Tab-separated table of C-alpha atoms and ligand atoms in Angstrom:
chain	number	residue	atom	x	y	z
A	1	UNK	CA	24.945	-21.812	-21.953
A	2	UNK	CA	25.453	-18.278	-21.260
A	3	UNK	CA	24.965	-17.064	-17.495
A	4	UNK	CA	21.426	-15.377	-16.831
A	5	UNK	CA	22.196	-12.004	-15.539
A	6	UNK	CA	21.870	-11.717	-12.105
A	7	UNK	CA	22.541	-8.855	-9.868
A	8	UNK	CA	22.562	-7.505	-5.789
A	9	UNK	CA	20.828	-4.499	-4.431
A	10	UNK	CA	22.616	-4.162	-1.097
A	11	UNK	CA	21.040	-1.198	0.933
A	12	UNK	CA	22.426	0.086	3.888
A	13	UNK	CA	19.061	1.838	5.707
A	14	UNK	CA	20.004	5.286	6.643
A	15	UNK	CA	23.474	5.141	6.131
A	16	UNK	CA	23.833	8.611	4.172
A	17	UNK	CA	24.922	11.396	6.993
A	18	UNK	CA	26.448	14.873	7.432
A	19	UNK	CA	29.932	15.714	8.663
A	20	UNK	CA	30.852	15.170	12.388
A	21	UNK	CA	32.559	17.149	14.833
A	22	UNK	CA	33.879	14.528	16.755
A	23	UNK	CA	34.850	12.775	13.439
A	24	UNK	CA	36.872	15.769	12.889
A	25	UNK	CA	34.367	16.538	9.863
A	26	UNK	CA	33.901	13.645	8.395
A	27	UNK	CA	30.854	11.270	7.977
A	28	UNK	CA	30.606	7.536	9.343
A	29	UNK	CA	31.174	6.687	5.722
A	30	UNK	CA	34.247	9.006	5.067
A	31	UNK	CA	35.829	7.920	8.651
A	32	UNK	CA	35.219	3.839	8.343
A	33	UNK	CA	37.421	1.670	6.885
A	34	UNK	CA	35.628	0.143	4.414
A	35	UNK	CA	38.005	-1.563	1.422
A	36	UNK	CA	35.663	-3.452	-0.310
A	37	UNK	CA	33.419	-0.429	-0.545
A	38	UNK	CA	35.887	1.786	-2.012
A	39	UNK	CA	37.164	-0.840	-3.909
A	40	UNK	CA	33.230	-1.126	-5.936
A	41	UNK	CA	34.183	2.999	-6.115
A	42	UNK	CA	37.122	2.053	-7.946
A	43	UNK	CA	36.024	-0.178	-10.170
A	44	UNK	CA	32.724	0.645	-10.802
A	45	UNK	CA	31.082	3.968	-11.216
A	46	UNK	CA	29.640	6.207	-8.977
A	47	UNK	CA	27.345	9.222	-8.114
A	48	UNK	CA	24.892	10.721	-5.756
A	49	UNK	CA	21.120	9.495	-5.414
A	50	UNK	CA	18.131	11.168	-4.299
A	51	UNK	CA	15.357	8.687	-2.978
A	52	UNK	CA	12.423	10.765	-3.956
A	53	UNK	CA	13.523	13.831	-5.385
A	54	UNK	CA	16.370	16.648	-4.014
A	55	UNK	CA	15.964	17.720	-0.675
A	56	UNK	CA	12.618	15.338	0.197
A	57	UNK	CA	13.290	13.189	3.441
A	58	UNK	CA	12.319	9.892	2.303
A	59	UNK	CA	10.908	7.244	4.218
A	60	UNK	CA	12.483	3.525	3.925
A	61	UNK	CA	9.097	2.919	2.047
A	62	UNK	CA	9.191	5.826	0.256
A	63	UNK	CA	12.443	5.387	-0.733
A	64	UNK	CA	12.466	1.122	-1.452
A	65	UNK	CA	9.603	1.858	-3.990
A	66	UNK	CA	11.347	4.113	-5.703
A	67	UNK	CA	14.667	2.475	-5.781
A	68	UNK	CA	12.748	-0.746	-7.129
A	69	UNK	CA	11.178	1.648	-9.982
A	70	UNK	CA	7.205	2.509	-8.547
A	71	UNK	CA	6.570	6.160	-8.118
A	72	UNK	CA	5.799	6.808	-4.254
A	73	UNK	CA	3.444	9.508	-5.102
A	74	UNK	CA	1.447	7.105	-7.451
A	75	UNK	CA	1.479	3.566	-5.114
A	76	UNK	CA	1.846	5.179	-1.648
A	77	UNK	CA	-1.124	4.255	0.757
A	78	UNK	CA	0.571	4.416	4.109
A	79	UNK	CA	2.480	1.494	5.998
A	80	UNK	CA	-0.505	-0.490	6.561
A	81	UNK	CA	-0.675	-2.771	3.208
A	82	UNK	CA	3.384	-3.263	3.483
A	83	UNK	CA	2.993	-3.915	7.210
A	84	UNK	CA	0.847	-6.024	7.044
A	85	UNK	CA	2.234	-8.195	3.889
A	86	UNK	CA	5.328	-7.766	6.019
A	87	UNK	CA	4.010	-10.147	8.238
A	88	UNK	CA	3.558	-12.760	6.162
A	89	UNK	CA	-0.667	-11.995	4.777
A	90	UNK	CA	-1.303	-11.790	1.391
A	91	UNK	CA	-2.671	-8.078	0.892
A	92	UNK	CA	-3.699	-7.125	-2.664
A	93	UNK	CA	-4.705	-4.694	-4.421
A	94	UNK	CA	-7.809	-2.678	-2.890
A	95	UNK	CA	-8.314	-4.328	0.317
A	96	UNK	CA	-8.030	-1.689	3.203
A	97	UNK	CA	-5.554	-3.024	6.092
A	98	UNK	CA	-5.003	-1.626	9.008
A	99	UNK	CA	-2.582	-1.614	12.118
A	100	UNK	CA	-4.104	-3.239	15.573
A	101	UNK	CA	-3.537	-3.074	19.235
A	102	UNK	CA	-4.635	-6.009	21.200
A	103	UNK	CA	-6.315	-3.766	24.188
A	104	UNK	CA	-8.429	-4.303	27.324
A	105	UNK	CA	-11.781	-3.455	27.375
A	106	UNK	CA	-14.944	-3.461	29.901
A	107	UNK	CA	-18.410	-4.189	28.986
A	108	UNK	CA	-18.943	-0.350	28.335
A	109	UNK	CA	-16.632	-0.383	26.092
A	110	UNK	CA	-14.154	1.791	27.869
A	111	UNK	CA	-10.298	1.371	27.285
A	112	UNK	CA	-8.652	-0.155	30.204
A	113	UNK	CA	-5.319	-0.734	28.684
A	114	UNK	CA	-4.320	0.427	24.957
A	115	UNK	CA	-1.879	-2.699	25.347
A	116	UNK	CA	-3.553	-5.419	26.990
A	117	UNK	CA	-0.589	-5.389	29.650
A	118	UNK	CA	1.770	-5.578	27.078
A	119	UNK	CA	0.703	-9.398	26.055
A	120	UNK	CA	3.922	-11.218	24.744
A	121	UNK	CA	2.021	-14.079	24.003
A	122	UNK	CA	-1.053	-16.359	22.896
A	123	UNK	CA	-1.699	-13.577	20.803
A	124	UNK	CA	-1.399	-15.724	17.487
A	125	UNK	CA	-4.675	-17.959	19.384
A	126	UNK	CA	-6.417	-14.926	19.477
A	127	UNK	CA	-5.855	-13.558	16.340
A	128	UNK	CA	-7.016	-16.882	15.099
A	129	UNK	CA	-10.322	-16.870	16.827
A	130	UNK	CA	-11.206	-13.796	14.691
A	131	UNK	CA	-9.628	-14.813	11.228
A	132	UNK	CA	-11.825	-14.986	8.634
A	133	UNK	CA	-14.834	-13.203	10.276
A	134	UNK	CA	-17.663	-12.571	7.741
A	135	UNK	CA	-18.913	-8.802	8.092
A	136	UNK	CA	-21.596	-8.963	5.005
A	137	UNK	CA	-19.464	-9.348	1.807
A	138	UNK	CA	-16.325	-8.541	3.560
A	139	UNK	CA	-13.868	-11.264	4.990
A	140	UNK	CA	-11.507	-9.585	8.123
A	141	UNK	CA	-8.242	-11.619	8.295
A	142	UNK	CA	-6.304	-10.991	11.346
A	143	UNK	CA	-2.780	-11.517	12.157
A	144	UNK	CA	-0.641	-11.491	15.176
A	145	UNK	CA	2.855	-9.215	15.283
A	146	UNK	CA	5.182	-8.809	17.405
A	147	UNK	CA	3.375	-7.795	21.547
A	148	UNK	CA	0.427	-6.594	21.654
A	149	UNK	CA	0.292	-5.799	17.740
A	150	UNK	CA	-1.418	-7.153	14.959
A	151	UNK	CA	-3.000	-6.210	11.297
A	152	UNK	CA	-6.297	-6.601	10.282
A	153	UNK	CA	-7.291	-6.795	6.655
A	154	UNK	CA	-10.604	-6.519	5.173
A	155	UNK	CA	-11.595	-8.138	1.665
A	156	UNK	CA	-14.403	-7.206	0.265
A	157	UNK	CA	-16.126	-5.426	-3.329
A	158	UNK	CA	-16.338	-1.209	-3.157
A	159	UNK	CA	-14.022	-0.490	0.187
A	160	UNK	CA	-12.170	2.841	1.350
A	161	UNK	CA	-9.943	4.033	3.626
A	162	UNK	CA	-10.681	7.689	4.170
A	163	UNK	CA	-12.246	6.564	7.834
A	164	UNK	CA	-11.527	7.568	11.165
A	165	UNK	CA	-9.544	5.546	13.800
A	166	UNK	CA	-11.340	3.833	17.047
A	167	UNK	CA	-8.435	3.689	19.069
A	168	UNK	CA	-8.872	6.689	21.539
A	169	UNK	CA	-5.522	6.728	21.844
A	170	UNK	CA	-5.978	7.187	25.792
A	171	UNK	CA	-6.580	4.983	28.702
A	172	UNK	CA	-10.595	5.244	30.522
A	173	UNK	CA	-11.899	6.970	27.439
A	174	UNK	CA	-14.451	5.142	25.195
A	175	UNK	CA	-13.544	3.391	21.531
A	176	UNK	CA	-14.171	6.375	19.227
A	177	UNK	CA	-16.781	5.094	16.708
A	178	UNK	CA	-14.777	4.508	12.948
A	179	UNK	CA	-16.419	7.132	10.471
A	180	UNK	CA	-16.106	8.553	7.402
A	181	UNK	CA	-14.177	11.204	6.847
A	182	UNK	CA	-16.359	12.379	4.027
A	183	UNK	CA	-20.091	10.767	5.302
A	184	UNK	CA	-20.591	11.057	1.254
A	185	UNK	CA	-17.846	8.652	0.403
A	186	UNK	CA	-20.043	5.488	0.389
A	187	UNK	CA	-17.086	2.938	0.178
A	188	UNK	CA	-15.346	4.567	3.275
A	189	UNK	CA	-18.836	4.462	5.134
A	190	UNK	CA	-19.247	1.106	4.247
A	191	UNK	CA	-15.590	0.306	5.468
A	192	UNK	CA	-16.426	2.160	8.663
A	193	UNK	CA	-19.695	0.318	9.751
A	194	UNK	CA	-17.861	-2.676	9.088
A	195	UNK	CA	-14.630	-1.880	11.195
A	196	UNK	CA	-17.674	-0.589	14.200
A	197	UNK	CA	-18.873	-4.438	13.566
A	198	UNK	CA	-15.541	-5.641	13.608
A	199	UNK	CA	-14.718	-4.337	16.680
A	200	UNK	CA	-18.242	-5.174	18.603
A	201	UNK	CA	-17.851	-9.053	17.475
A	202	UNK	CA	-13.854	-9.347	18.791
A	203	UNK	CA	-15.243	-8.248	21.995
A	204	UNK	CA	-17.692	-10.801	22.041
A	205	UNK	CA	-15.302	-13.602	20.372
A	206	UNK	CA	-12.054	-12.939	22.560
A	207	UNK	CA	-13.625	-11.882	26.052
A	208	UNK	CA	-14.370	-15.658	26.674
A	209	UNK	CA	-11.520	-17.073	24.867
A	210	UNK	CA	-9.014	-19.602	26.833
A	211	UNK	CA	-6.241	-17.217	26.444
A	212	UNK	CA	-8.236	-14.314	28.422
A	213	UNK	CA	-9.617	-16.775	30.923
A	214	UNK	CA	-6.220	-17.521	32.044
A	215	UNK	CA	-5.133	-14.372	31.809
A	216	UNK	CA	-7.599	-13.256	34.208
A	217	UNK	CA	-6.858	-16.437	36.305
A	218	UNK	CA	-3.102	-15.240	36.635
A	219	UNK	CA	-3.876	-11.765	37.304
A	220	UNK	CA	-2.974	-10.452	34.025
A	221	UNK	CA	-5.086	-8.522	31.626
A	222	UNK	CA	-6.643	-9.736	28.808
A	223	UNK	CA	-6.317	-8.898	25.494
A	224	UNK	CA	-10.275	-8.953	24.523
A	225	UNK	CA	-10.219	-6.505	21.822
A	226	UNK	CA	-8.746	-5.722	18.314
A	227	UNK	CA	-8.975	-1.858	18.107
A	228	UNK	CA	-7.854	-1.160	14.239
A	229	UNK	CA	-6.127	2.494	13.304
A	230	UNK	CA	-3.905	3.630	10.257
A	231	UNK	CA	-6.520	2.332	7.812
A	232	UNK	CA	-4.464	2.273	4.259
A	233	UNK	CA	-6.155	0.722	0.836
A	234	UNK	CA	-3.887	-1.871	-0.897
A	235	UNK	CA	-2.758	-0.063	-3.937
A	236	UNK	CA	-3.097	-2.070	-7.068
A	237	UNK	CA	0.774	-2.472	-8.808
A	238	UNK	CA	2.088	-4.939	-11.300
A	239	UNK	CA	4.942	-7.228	-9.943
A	240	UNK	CA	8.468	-6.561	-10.058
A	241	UNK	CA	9.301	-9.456	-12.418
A	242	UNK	CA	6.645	-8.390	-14.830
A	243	UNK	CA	7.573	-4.768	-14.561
A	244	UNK	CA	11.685	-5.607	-14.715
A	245	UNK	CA	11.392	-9.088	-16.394
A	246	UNK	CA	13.537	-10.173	-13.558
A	247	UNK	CA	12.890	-13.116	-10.522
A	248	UNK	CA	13.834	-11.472	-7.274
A	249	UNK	CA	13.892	-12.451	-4.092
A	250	UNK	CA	14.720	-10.241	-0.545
A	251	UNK	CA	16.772	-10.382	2.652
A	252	UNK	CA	15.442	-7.429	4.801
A	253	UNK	CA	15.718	-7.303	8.860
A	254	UNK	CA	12.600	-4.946	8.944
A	255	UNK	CA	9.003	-6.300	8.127
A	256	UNK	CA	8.501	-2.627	6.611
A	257	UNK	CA	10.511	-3.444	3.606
A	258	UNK	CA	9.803	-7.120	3.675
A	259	UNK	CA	6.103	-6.132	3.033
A	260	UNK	CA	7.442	-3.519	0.542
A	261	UNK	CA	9.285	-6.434	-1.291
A	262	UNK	CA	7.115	-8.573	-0.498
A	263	UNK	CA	3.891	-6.555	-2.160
A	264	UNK	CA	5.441	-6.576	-5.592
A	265	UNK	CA	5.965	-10.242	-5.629
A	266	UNK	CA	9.661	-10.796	-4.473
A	267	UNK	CA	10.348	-13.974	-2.417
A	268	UNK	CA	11.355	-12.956	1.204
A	269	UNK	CA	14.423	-14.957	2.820
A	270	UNK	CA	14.280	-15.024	6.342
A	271	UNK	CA	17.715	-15.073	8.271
A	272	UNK	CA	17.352	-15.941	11.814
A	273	UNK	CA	20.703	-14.076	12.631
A	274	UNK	CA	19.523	-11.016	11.145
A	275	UNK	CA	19.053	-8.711	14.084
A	276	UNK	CA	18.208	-5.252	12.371
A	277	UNK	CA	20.703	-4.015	15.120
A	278	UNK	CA	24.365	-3.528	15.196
A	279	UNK	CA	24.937	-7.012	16.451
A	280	UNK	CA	23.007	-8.845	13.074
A	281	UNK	CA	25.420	-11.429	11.699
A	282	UNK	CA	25.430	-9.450	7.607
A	283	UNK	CA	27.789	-12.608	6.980
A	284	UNK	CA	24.719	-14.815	7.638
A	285	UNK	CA	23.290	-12.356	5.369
A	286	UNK	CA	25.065	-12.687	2.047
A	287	UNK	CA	25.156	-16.609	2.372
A	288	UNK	CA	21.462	-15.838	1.974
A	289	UNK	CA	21.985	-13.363	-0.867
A	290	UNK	CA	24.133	-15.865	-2.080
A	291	UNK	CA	21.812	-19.080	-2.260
A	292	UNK	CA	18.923	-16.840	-3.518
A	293	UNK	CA	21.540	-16.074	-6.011
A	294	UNK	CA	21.206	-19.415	-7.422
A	295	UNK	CA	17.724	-19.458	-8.361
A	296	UNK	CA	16.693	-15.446	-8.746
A	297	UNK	CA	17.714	-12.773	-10.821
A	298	UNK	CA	17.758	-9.988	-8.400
A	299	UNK	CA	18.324	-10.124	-4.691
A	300	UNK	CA	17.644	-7.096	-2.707
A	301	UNK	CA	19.067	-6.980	0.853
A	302	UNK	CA	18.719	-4.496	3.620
A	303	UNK	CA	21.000	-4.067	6.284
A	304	UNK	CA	18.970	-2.059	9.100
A	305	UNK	CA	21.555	-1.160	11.806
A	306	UNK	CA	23.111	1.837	10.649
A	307	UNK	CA	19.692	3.840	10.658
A	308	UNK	CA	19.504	2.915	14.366
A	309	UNK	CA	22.427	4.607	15.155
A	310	UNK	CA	21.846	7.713	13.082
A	311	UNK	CA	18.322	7.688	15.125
A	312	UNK	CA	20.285	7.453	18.424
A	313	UNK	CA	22.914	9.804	17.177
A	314	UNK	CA	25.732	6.903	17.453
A	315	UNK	CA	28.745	8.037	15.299
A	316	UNK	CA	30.784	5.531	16.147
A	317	UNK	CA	28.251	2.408	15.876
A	318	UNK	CA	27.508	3.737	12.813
A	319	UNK	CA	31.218	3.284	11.592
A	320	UNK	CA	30.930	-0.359	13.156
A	321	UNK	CA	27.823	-1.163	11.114
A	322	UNK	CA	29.828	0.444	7.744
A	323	UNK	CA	32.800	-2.053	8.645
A	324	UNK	CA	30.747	-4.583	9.361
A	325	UNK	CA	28.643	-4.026	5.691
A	326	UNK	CA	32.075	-3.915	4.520
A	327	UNK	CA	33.185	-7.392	5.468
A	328	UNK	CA	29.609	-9.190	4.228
A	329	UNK	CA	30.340	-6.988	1.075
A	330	UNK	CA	33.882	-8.860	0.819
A	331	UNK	CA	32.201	-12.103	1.443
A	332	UNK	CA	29.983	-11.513	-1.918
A	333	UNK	CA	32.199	-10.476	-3.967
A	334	UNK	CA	34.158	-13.457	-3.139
A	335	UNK	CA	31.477	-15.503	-3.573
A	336	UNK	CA	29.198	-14.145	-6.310
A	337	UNK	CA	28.323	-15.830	-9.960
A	338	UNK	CA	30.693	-14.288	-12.805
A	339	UNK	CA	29.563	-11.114	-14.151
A	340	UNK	CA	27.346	-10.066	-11.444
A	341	UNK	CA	26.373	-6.689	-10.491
A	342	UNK	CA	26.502	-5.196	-7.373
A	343	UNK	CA	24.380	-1.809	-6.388
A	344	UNK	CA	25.513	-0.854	-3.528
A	345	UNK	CA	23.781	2.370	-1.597
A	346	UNK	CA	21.531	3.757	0.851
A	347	UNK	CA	17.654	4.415	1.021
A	348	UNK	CA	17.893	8.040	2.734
A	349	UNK	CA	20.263	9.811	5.358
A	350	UNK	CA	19.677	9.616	8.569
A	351	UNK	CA	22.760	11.902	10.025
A	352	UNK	CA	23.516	11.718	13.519
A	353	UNK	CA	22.964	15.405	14.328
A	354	UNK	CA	19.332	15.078	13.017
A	355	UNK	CA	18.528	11.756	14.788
A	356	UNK	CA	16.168	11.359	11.914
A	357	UNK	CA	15.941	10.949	8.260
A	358	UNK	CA	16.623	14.321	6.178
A	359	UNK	CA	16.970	14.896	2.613
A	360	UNK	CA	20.477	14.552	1.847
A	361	UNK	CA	21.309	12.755	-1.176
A	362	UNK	CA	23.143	9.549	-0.739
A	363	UNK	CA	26.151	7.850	-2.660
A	364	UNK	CA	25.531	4.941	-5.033
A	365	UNK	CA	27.792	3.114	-7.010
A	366	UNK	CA	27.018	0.532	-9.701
A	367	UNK	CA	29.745	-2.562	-10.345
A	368	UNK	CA	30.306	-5.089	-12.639
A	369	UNK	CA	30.342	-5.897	-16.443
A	370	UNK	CA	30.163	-2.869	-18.597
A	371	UNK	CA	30.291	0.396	-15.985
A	372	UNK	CA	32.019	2.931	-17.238
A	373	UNK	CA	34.484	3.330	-14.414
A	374	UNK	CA	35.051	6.769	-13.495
A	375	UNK	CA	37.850	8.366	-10.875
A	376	UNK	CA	35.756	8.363	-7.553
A	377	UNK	CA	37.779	6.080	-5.703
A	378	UNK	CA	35.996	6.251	-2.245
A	379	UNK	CA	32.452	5.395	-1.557
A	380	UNK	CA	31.190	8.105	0.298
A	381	UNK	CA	28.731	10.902	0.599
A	382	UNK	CA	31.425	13.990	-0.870
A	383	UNK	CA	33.562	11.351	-3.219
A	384	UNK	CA	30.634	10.271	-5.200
A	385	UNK	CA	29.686	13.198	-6.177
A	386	UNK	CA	32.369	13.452	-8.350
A	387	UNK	CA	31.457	10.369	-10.461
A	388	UNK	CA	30.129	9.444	-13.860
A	389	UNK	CA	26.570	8.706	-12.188
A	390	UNK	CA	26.226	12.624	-11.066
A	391	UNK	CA	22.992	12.972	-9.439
A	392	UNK	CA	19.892	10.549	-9.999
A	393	UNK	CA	16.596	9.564	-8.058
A	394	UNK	CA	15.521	6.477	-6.486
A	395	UNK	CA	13.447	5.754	-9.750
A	396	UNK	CA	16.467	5.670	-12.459
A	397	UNK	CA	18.269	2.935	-10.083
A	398	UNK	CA	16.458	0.117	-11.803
A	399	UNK	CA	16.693	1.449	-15.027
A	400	UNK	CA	20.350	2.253	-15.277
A	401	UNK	CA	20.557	-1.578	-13.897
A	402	UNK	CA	18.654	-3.123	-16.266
A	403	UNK	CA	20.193	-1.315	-18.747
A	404	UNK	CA	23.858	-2.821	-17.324
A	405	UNK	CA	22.317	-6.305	-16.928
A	406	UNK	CA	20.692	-5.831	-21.057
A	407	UNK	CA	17.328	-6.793	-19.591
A	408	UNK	CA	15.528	-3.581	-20.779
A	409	UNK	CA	13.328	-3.208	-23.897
A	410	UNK	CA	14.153	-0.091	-26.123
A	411	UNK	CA	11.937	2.898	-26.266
A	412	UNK	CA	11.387	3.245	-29.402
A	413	UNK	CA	12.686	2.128	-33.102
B	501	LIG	ZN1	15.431	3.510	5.803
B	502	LIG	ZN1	14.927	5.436	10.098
C-alpha cells in the first residue's frame, strides 16, 4: 500500500530579524550554524513569506491562522477564544470567552488586589466552585491558568462581545459595571447583565469557599472574585481536516497557538520538556512530531524560544535557539516516514533592535518529493529571497503544500 502523505510544519516563533551590528551585519539566521537548515535550502525550494500581507506586523495568532489557510481578517476575535481553548475548554463557535483575574474583593465591592496576592494555587478548586453556573439560558464555564489567571466562557443563544470590561484595572477603585458598548446591541447587553451577574454570584460562591478560609487563616489573601476582561466571540470556522482533508495534530510550547490549533480541530501533544524558553529540550520535541507522525497527516510544531530573545534583544540566544532548531531538525529528517515534507519557517520577525514583532517578511522553504529545487542554498532572511518561492503570504503556505502532498481538489475542469 502506498504511504499516506504526511508532512511537518516546523515554526520557529519570531525567528525572522534584521541585520546586527555586533553580528557584523548579519542576522541570527545568517550568523548560526545551522546545516540541516541550509541543507532543506539546498534541496528544497525556497522564498520569502509574509504572514499577513507586506509590511503588516503579525501576531503569532495572526500569523498561525494564516499559515494554516483562515483569513485573520475574516476569523479574528481577539486571544480570548484561542486562550481559552488553549487551556484545554472546548470553545465553539459564538460563545463569548473572556480572560480572568482571580482578585480580592471587600463587601463593597472595591478591588483590594487585581491578583489575589498572586495565588499560585487552589485556584483549579475555585474555578470549580463556579463551573457551570446557570445565568438564565447561559452556562459560564470557568477554568483555572497559570497564577492568578483563568478564562471564563459563556454558552448561551443570541450573545455579543462588544461590552465593556469590569476589571478597573487599579487597586481601591470599584468593579466597573460590564456594558454595552452600543446600549442598542441587544446581544452585547444581554452578555453584559450576565457577566454583572456573573461577577455578583463568584463573590458570593468563592468568599466562603475552603480555599479563601485558609487563605485568610494563613494571612494570605483570598482570591474571592472572577473579574472577566478581553471579552472575544468564538468565531464560527470549519476544521482543518475538513478544510485541508488532512488529520493533524500540534506540538506548541505556548497555549496561544495550542488554542489556535487547537480551535480548528488539531490534536494537541503535550511535551513536558517543552519549555517555550531557550532551555526546551526541541529533541523531546520531534520524538513527539515523530509519533504523531504515525497516526496524523500533518503535524505542526512551534518552537517558542527564539521570539523571547528577539523580545529581550538577545542576539546571541537567538543563534543558540537557531542551532538548537537545527539539531531537532536533523533528528527528523533522520527519522521521518519516506517522502515526507518538511515546511520549515517562521510566523513573523521579531528583530532584536525592535524587541518586538515588525513586518519583515520571513524565509520559508518547502522540502521533499516533487519541489522544484532552486539555487538558494542558505536558509535565511537575504538567501531566500532569491528562490523559486519569491514572495508569498501566510495564506498560500497550505496551498502550495497540499498541492506538493496531491491532497488538493482542482479549481475547475
Ligand atoms: Zn510568534
Ligand atoms: Zn512575540
Amino acid at each position: 500500500m502506498a504511504q499516506s502523505p504526511k508532512a511537518i510544519l516546523l515554526i520557529g516563533d519570531g525567528l525572522g530579524d534584521r541585520p546586527i551590528a555586533s553580528l557584523g551585519g548579519k542576522t541570527p539566521l545568517e550568523a548560526a550554524n545551522k546545516p540541516h537548515m541550509d541543507r532543506l535550502a539546498k534541496e528544497g525550494e525556497c522564498g520569502l513569506m509574509d504572514p499577513i500581507g507586506p509590511g503588516v506586523r503579525a501576531g503569532s495568532d495572526t500569523s498561525h491562522l494564516a499559515i494554516l489557510g483562515y483569513d485573520p481578517y475574516k476569523y479574528y476575535t481577539g486571544r480570548g477564544p484561542f486562550e481559552a481553548a488553549g487551556i484545554g475548554m472546548d470553545v465553539q463557535g459564538g460563545d463569548i470567552a473572556f480572560r480572568c483575574n482571580f482578585s480580592t474583593l471587600d463587601d463593597n465591592m472595591t478591588v483590594l488586589d487585581r491578583r489575589a496576592g498572586r495565588i499560585d494555587k487552589g485556584t483549579d478548586q475555585l474555578a470549580a466552585a463556579v463551573d457551570g453556573m446557570q445565568i438564565g439560558d447561559i452556562t459560564a464555564l470557568v477554568k483555572e491558568s497559570v497564577a492568578h489567571r483563568a478564562a471564563l466562557v459563556f454558552r448561551g443563544p443570541g450573545l455579543g462581545a462588544d461590552i465593556t470590561d469590569t476589571d478597573p484595572h487599579v487597586e481601591g477603585a470599584k468593579v466597573h459595571k460590564c456594558e454595552a458598548v452600543n446600549p442598542s446591541d441587544a446581544a452585547s447587553a444581554k452578555t453584559a447583565d450576565a457577566v454583572n451577574e456573573f461577577v455578583r454570584r463568584s463573590y458570593e460562591i468563592l468568599k466562603d469557599h475552603p480555599v479563601n478560609k485558609e487563605r485568610i487563616a494563613n494571612g494570605l489573601k483570598p482570591a474571592n472574585v472572577l473579574l472577566p476582561r478581553g471579552a472575544g466571540i468564538g468565531p464560527k470556522m470549519d476544521s482543518f481536516e475538513t478544510v485541508h482533508k488532512l488529520k493533524a495534530a500540534c506540538v506548541a510550547e505556548t497555549g496561544l497557538i495550542a488554542g489556535v490549533a487547537k480551535y480548528v480541530g488539531m490534536e494537541i501533544v503535550h511535551v513536558p520538556e517543552a519549555t517555550g524558553g531557550l532551555d526546551s529540550d526541541l529533541v523531546a520535541m520531534a520524538k513527539a512530531i515523530l509519533k504523531s507522525l504515525e497516526d496524523h497527516d500533518f503535524v505542526l510544531c512551534n518552537v517558542k524560544g527564539g521570539d523571547v530573545a528577539g523580545h529581550d534583544d538577545k542576539p546571541e540566544p537567538k543563534i543558540q535557539l537557531i542551532e538548537k532548531m537545527d539539531t531537532m531538525l536533523a533528528y527528523l529528517i533522520e527519522n521521518i516516514p519516506p517522502d515526507t515534507h518538511i515546511v520549515l519557517t517562521a510566523d513573523h520577525s521579531t528583530p532584536c533592535a525592535v524587541k518586538d514583532h515588525s513586518g519583515d517578511p520571513v524565509p520559508i522553504v518547502f522540502w521533499g518529493p516533487g519541489v522544484r529545487t532552486d539555487k538558494c542554498e542558505k536558509f535565511d532572511e537575504r538567501s531566500a529571497a532569491s528562490g523559486g518561492v519569491c514572495r508569498i503570504r501566510g495564506i498560500d503556505v497550505m496551498r502550495i503544500l497540499t498541492n506538493l502532498m496531491a491532497v488538493q481538489d482542482k479549481f475547475g475542469a
